[in-house]
Coordinates of N, CA and C and ligand atoms in Angstrom, one line a residue:
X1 N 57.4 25.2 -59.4 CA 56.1 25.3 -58.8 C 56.0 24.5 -57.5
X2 N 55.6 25.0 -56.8 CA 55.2 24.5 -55.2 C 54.5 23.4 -55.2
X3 N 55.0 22.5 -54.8 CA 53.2 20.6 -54.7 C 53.2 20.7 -53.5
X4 N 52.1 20.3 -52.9 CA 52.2 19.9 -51.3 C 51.3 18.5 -51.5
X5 N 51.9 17.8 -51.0 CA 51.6 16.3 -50.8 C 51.4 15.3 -49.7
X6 N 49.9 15.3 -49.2 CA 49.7 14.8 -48.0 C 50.1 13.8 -47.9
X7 N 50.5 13.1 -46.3 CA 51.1 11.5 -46.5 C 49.6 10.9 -45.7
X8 N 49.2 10.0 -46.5 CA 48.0 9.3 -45.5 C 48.3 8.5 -44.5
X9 N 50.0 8.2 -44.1 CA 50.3 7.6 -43.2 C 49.4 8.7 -41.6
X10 N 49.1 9.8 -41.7 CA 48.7 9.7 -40.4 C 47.0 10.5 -40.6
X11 N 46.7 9.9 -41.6 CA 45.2 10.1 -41.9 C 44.1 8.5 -41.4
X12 N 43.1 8.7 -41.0 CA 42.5 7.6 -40.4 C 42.5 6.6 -41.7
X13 N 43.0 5.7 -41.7 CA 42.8 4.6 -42.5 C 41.5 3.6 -42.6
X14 N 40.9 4.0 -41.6 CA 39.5 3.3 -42.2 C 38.6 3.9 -42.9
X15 N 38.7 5.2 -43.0 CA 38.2 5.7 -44.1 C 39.0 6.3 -45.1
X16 N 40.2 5.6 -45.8 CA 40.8 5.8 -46.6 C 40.9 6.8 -48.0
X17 N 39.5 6.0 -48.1 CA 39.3 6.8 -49.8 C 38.3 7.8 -49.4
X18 N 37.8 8.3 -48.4 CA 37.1 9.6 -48.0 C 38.2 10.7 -47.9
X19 N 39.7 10.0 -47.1 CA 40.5 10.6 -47.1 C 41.0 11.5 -47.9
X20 N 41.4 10.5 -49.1 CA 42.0 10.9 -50.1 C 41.1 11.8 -50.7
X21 N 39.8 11.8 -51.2 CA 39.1 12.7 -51.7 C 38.9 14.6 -50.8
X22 N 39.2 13.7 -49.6 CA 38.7 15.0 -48.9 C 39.9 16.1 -48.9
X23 N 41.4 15.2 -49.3 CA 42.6 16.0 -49.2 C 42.5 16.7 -50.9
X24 N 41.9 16.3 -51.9 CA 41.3 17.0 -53.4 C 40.9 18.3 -52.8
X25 N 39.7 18.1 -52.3 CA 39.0 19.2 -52.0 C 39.7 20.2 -50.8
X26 N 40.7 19.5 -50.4 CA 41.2 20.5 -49.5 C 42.6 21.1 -50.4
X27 N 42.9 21.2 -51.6 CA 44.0 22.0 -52.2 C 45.3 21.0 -52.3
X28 N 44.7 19.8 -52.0 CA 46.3 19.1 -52.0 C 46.8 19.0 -53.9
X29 N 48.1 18.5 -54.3 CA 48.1 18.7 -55.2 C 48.7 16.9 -55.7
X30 N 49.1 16.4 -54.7 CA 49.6 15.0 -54.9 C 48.9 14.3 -53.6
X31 N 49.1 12.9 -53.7 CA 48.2 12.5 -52.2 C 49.7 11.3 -51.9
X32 N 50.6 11.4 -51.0 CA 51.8 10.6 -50.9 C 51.4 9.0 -50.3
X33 N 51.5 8.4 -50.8 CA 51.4 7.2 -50.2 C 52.5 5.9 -49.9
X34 N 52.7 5.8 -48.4 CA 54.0 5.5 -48.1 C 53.6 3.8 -47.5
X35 N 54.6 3.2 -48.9 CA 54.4 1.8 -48.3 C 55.8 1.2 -48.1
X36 N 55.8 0.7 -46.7 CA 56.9 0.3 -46.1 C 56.6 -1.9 -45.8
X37 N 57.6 -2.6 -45.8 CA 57.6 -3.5 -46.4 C 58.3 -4.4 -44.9
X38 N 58.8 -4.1 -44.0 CA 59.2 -3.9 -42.5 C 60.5 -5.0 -42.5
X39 N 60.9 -4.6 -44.2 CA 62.1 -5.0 -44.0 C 63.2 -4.1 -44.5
X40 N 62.8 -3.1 -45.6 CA 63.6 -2.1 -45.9 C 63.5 -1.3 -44.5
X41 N 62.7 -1.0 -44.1 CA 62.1 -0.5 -43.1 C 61.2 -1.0 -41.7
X42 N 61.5 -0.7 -40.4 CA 60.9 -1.3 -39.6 C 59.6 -1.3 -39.2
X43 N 58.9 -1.1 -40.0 CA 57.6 -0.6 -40.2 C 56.8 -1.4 -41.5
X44 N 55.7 -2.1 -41.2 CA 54.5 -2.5 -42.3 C 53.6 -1.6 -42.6
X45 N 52.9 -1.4 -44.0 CA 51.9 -0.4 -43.8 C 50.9 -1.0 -44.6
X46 N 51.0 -0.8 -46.2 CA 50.0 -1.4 -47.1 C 50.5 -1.3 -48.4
X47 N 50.2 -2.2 -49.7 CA 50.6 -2.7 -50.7 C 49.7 -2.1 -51.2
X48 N 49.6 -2.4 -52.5 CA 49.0 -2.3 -54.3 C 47.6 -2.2 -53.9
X49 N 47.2 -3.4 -53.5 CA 45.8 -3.6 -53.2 C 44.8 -2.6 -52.5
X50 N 45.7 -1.9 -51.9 CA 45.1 -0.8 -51.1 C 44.9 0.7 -51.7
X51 N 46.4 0.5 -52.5 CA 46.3 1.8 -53.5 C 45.4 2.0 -54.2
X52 N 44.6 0.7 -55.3 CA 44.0 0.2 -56.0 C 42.5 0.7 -55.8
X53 N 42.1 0.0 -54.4 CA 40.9 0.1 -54.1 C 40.5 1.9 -53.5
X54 N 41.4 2.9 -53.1 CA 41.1 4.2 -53.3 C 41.0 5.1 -54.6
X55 N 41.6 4.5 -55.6 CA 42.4 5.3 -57.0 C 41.0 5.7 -57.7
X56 N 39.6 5.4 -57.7 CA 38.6 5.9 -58.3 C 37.9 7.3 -56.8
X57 N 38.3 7.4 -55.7 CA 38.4 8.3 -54.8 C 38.5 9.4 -55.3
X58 N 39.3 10.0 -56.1 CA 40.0 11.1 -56.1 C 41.1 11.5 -57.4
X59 N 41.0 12.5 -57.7 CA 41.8 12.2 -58.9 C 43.3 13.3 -58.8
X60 N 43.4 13.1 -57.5 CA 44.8 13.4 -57.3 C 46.1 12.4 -57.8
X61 N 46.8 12.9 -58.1 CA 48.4 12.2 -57.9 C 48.7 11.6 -57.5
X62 N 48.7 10.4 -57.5 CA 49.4 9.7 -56.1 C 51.0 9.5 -56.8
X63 N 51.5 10.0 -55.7 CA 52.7 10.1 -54.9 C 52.9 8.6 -54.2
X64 N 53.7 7.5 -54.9 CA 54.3 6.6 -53.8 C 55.1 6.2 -54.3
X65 N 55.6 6.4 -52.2 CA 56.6 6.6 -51.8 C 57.0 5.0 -51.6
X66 N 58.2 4.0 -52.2 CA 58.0 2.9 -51.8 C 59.4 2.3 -51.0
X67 N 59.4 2.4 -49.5 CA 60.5 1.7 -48.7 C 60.6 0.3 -48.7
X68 N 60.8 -0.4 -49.6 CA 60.9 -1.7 -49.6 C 62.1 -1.9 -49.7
X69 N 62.5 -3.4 -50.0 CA 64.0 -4.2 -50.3 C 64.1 -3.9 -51.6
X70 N 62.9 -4.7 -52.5 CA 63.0 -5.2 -53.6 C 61.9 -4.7 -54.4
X71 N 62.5 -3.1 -55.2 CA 61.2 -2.6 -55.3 C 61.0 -3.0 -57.3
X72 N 62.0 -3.1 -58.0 CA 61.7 -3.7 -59.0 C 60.7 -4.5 -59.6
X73 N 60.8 -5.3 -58.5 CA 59.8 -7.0 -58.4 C 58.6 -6.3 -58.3
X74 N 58.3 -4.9 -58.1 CA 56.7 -4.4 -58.0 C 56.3 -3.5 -58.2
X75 N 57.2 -2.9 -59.3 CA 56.8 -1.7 -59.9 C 55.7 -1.8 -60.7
X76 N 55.1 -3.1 -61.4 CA 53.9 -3.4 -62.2 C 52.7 -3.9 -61.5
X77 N 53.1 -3.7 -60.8 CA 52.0 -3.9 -59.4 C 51.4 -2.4 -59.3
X78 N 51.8 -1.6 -58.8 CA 52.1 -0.3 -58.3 C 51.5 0.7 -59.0
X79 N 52.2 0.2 -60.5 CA 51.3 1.1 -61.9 C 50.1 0.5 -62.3
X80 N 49.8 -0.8 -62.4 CA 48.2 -1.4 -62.4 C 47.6 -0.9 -61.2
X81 N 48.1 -0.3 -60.0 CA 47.3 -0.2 -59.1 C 46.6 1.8 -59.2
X82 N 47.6 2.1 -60.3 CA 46.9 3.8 -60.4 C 48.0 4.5 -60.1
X83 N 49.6 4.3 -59.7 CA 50.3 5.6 -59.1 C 51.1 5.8 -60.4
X84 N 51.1 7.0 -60.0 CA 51.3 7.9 -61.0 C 52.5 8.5 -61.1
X85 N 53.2 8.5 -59.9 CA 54.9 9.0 -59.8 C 55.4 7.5 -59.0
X86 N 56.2 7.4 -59.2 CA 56.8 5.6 -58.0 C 58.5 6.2 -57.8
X87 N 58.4 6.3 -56.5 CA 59.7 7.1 -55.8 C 60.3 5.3 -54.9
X88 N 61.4 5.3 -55.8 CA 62.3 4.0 -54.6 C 63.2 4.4 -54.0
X89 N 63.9 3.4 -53.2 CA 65.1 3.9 -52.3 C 66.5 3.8 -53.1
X90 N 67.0 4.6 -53.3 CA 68.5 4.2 -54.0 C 69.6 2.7 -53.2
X91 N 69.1 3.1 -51.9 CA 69.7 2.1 -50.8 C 68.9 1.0 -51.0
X92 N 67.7 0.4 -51.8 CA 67.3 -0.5 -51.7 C 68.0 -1.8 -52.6
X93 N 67.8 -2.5 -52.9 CA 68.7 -3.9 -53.3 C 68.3 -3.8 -54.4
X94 N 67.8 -3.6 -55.3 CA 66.9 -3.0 -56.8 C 68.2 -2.6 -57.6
X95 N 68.5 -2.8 -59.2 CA 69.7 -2.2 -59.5 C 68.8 -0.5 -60.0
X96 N 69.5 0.5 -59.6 CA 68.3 2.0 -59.9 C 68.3 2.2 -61.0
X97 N 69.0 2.0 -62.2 CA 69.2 2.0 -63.8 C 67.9 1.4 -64.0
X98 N 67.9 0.1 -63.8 CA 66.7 -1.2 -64.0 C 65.4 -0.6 -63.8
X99 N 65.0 -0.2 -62.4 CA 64.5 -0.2 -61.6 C 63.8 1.5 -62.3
X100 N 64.5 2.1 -62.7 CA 64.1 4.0 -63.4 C 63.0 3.2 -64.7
X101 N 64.1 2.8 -65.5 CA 63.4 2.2 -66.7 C 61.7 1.7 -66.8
X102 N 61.9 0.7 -65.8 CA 60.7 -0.2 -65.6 C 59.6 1.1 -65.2
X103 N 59.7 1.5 -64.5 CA 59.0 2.8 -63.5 C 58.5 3.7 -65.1
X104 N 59.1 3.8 -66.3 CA 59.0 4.3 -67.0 C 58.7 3.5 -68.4
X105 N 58.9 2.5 -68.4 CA 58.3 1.6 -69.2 C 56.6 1.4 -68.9
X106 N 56.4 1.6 -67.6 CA 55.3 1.0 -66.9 C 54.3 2.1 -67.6
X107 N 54.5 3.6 -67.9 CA 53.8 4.2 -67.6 C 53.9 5.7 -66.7
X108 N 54.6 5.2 -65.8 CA 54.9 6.1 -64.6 C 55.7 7.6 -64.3
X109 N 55.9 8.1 -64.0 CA 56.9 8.9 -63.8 C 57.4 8.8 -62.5
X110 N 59.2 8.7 -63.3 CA 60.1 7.9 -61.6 C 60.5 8.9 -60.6
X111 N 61.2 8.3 -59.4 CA 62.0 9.1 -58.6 C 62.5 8.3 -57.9
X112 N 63.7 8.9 -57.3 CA 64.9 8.4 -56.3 C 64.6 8.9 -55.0
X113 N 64.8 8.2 -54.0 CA 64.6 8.8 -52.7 C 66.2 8.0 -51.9
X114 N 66.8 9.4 -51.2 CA 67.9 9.1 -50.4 C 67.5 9.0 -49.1
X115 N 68.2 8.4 -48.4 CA 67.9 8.5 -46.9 C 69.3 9.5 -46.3
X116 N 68.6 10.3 -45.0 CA 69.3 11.4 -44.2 C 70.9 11.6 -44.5
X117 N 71.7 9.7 -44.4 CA 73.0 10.0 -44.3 C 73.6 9.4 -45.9
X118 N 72.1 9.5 -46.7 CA 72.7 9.1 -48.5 C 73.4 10.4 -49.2
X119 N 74.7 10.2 -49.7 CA 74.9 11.6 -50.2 C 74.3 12.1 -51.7
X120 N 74.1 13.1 -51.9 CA 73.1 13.7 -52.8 C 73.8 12.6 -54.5
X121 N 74.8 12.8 -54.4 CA 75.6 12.5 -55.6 C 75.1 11.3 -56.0
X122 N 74.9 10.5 -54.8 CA 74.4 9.2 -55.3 C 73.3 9.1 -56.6
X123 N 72.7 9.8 -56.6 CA 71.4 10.0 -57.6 C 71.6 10.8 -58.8
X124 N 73.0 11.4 -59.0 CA 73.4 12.6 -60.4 C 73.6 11.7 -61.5
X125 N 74.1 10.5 -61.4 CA 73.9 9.6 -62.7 C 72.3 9.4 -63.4
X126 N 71.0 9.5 -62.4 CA 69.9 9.6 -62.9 C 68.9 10.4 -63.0
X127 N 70.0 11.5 -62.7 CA 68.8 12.6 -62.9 C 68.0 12.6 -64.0
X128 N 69.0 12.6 -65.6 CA 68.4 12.7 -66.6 C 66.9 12.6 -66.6
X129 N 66.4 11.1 -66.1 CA 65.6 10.2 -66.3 C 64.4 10.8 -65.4
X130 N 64.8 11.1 -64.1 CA 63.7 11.6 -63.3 C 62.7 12.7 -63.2
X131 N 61.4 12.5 -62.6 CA 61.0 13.5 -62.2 C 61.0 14.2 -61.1
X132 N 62.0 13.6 -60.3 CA 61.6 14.1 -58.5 C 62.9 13.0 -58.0
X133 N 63.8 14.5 -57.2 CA 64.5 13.4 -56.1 C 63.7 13.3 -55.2
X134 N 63.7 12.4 -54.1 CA 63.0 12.7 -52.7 C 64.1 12.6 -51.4
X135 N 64.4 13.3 -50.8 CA 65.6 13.8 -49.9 C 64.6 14.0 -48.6
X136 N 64.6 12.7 -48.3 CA 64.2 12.3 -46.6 C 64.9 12.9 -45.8
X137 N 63.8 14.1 -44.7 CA 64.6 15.0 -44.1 C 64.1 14.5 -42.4
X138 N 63.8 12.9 -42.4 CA 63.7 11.7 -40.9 C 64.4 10.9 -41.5
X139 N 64.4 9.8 -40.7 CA 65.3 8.3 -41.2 C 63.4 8.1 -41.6
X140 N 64.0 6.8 -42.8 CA 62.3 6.7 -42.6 C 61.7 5.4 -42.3
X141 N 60.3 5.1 -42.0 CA 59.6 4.7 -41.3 C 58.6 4.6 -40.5
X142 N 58.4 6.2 -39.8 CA 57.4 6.3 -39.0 C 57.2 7.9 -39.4
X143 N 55.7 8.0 -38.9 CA 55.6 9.4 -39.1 C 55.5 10.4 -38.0
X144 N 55.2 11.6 -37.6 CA 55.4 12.3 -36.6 C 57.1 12.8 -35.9
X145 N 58.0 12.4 -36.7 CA 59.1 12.4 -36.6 C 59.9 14.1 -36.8
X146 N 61.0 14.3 -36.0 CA 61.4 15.9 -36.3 C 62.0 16.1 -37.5
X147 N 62.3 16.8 -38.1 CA 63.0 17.3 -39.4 C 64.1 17.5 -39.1
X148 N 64.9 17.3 -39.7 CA 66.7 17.3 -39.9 C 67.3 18.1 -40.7
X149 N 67.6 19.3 -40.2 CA 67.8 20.7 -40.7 C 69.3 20.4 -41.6
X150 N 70.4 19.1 -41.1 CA 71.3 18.8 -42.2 C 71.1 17.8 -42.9
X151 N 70.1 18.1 -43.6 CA 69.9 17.4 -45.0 C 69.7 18.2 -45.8
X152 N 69.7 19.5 -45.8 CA 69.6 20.8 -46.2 C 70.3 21.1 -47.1
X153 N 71.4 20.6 -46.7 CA 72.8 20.7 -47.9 C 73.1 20.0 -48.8
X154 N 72.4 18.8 -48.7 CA 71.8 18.2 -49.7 C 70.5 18.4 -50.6
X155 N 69.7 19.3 -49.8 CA 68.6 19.7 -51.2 C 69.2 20.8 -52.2
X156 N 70.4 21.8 -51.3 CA 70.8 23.0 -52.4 C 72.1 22.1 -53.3
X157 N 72.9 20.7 -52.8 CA 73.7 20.6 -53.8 C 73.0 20.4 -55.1
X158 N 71.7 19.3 -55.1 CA 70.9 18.4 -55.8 C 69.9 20.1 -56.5
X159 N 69.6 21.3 -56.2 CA 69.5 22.5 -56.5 C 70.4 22.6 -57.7
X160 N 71.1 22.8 -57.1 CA 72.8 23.5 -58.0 C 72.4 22.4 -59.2
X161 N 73.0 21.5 -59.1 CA 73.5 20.1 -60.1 C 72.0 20.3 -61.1
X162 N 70.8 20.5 -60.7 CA 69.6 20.5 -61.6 C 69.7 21.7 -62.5
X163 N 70.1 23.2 -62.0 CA 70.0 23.9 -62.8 C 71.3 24.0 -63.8
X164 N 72.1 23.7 -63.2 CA 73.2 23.3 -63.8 C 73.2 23.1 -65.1
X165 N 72.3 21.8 -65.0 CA 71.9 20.8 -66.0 C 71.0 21.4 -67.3
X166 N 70.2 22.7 -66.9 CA 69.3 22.9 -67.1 C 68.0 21.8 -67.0
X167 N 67.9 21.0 -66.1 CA 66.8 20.4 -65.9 C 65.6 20.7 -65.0
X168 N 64.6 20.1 -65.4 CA 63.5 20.9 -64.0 C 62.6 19.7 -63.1
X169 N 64.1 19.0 -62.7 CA 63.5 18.1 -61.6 C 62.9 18.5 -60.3
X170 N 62.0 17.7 -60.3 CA 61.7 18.4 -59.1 C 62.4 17.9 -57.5
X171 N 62.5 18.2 -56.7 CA 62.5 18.1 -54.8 C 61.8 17.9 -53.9
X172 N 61.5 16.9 -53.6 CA 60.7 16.5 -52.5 C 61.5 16.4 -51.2
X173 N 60.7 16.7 -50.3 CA 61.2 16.7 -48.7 C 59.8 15.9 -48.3
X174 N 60.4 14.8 -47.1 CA 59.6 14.1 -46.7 C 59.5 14.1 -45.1
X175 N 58.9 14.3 -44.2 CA 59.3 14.1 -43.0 C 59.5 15.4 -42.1
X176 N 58.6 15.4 -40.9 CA 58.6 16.6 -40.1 C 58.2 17.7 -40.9
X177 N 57.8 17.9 -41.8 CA 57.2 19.3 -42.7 C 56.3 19.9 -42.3
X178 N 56.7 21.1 -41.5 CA 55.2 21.6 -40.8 C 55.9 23.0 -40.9
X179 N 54.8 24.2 -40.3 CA 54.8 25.7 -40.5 C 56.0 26.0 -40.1
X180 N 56.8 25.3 -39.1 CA 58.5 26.3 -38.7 C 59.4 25.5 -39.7
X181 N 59.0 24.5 -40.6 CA 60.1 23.7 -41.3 C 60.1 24.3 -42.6
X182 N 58.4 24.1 -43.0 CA 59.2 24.6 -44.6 C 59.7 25.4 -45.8
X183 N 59.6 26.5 -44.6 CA 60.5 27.4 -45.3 C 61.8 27.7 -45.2
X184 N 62.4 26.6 -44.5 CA 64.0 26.4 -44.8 C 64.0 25.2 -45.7
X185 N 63.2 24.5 -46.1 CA 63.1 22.8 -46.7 C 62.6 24.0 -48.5
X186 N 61.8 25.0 -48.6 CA 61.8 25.7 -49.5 C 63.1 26.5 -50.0
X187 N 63.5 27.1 -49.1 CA 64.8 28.0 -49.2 C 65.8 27.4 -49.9
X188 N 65.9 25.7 -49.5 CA 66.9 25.3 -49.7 C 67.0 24.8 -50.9
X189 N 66.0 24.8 -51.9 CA 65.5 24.4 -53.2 C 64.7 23.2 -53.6
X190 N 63.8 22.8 -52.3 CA 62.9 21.9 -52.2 C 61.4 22.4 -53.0
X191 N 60.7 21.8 -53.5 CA 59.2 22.3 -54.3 C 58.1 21.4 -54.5
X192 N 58.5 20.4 -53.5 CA 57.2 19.0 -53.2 C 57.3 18.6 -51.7
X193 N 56.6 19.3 -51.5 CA 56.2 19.1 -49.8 C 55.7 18.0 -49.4
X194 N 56.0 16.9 -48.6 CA 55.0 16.4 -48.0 C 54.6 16.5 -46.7
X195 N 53.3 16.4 -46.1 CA 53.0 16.6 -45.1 C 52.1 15.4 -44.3
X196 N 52.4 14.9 -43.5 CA 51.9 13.6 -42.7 C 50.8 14.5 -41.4
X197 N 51.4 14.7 -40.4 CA 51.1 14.8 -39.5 C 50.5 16.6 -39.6
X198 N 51.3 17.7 -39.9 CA 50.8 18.6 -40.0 C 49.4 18.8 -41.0
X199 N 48.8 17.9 -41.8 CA 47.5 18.3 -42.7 C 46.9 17.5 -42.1
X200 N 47.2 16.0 -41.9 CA 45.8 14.8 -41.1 C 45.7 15.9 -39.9
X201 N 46.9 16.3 -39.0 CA 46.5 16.5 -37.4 C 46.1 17.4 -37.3
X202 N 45.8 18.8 -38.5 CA 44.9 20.0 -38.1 C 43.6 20.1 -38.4
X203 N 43.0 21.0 -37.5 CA 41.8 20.9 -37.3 C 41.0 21.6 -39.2
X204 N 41.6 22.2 -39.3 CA 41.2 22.5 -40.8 C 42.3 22.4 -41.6
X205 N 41.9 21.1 -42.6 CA 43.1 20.9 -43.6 C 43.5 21.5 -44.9
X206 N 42.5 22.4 -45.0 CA 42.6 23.3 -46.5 C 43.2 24.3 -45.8
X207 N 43.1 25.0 -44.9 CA 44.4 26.0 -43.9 C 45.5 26.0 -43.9
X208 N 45.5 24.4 -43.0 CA 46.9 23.8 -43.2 C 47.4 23.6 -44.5
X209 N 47.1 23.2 -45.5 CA 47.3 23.0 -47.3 C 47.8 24.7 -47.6
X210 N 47.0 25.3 -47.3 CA 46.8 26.3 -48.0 C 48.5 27.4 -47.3
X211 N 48.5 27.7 -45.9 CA 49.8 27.6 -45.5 C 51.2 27.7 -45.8
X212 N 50.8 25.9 -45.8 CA 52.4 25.7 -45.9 C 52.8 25.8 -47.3
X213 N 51.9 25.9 -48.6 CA 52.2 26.5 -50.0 C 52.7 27.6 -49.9
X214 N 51.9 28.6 -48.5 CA 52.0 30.2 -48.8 C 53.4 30.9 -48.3
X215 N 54.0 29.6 -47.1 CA 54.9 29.9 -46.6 C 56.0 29.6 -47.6
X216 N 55.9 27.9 -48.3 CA 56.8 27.5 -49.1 C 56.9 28.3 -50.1
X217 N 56.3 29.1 -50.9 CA 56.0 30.0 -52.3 C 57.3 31.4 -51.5
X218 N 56.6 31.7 -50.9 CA 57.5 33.2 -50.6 C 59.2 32.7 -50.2
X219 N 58.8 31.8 -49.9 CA 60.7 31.2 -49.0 C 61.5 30.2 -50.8
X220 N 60.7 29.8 -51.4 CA 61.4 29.1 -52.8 C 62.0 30.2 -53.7
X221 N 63.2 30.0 -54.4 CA 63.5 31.1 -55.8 C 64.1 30.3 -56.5
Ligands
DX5_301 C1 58.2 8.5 -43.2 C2 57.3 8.7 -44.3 C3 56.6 10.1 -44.4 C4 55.8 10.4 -43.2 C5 55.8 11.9 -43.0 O1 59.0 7.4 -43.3 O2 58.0 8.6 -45.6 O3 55.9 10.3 -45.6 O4 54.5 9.9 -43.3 O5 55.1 12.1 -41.8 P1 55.2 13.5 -41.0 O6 54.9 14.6 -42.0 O7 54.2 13.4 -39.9 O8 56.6 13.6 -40.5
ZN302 ZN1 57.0 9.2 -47.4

């Protein structure tokens, strides 16, 4: 099944929790929230506290996405604050065994997120456990960034290896996701869209929502 998952990194943050409600009513099906720590990543954004204070907004999914060093140390943070899936970095200093558990002890449902030049394999010891790889198709950090058409071969290995398995993890693609991307980011066995720049930056966001499901739906098998 198709998700599309807005990132509020390029939604007005002063009105946050209008945001998030208003991406409900616009068809979204997760709401991504990307907190970067400007040490895993060169980039600061926002913590728990902020999650926290939108989480009665909207009764979307949230989706976070968390770029930090040391994301163990706050996965109980994260689930007291309302998220609902907690995606870390495999590359982050966290042991990911540890780090799955906790995410799932908490409550949560986990995920792994590779970056561009992480190879897919890194994450086949935990599939069992997951709900979602997330296969960053920018380096990450910032948003408005282009899509990286070879990471592609990494959403169809991470494809193969799931059905394989018979499991029904799901694939997220993060980064540059707009109307000419994602139906090669769908083709390639991706089914959790996120979108930053393409849903905040159009003029009608239930359009844009509505879309890139319609393009991803026909291009997924
Ligand atoms: C990048 C973030 C993304 C970003 C996507 O590090 O993880 O979620 O907000 O933004 P767009 O869709 O604009 O590339
Ligand atoms: Zn993200």
């Amino acid at each position: 099944m198709i998700k599309i998952s807005p990132s509020v990194l390029a939604s007005d943050f002063s009105a946050l929790g209008a945001e998030a409600a208003r991406m409900e009513k616009c068809g979204a099906d997760y709401l991504h929230l990307d907190v970067m720590d400007g040490r895993f990543v060169p980039n600061i954004t926002f913590g728990a506290p902020v999650i926290k204070s939108i989480r009665n907004k909207t009764n979307l999914i949230f989706d976070v996405h968390l770029m930090i060093d040391e994301p163990l140390k706050y996965i109980e943070d994260f689930a007291k604050a309302g998220a609902d899936l907690i995606t870390f970095h495999i590359e982050s200093s966290s042991p990911a065994d540890e780090t799955v558990n906790k995410i799932i002890d908490c409550g949560c449902k986990a995920g792994i997120s590779i970056k561009p030049k992480t190879p897919a394999e890194e994450v086949f010891d935990y599939l069992d456990s997951l709900e979602m790889v997330l296969v960053m198709t920018v380096e990450p950090g910032f948003g408005g960034q282009s899509f990286m058409p070879e990471t592609m071969e990494k959403v169809k290995t991470l494809r193969a290896e799931i059905k394989r398995r018979g499991l029904s993890v799901d694939i997220q693609v993060d980064g540059g996701i707009n109307e000419k991307t994602v139906e090669i980011a769908a083709a390639a066995g991706a089914n959790v869209l996120v979108a930053g720049s393409a849903v905040f930056g159009a003029a009608d966001g239930t359009k844009a929502i509505a879309d890139l499901r319609a393009l991803a739906e026909k291009a997924y098998n």
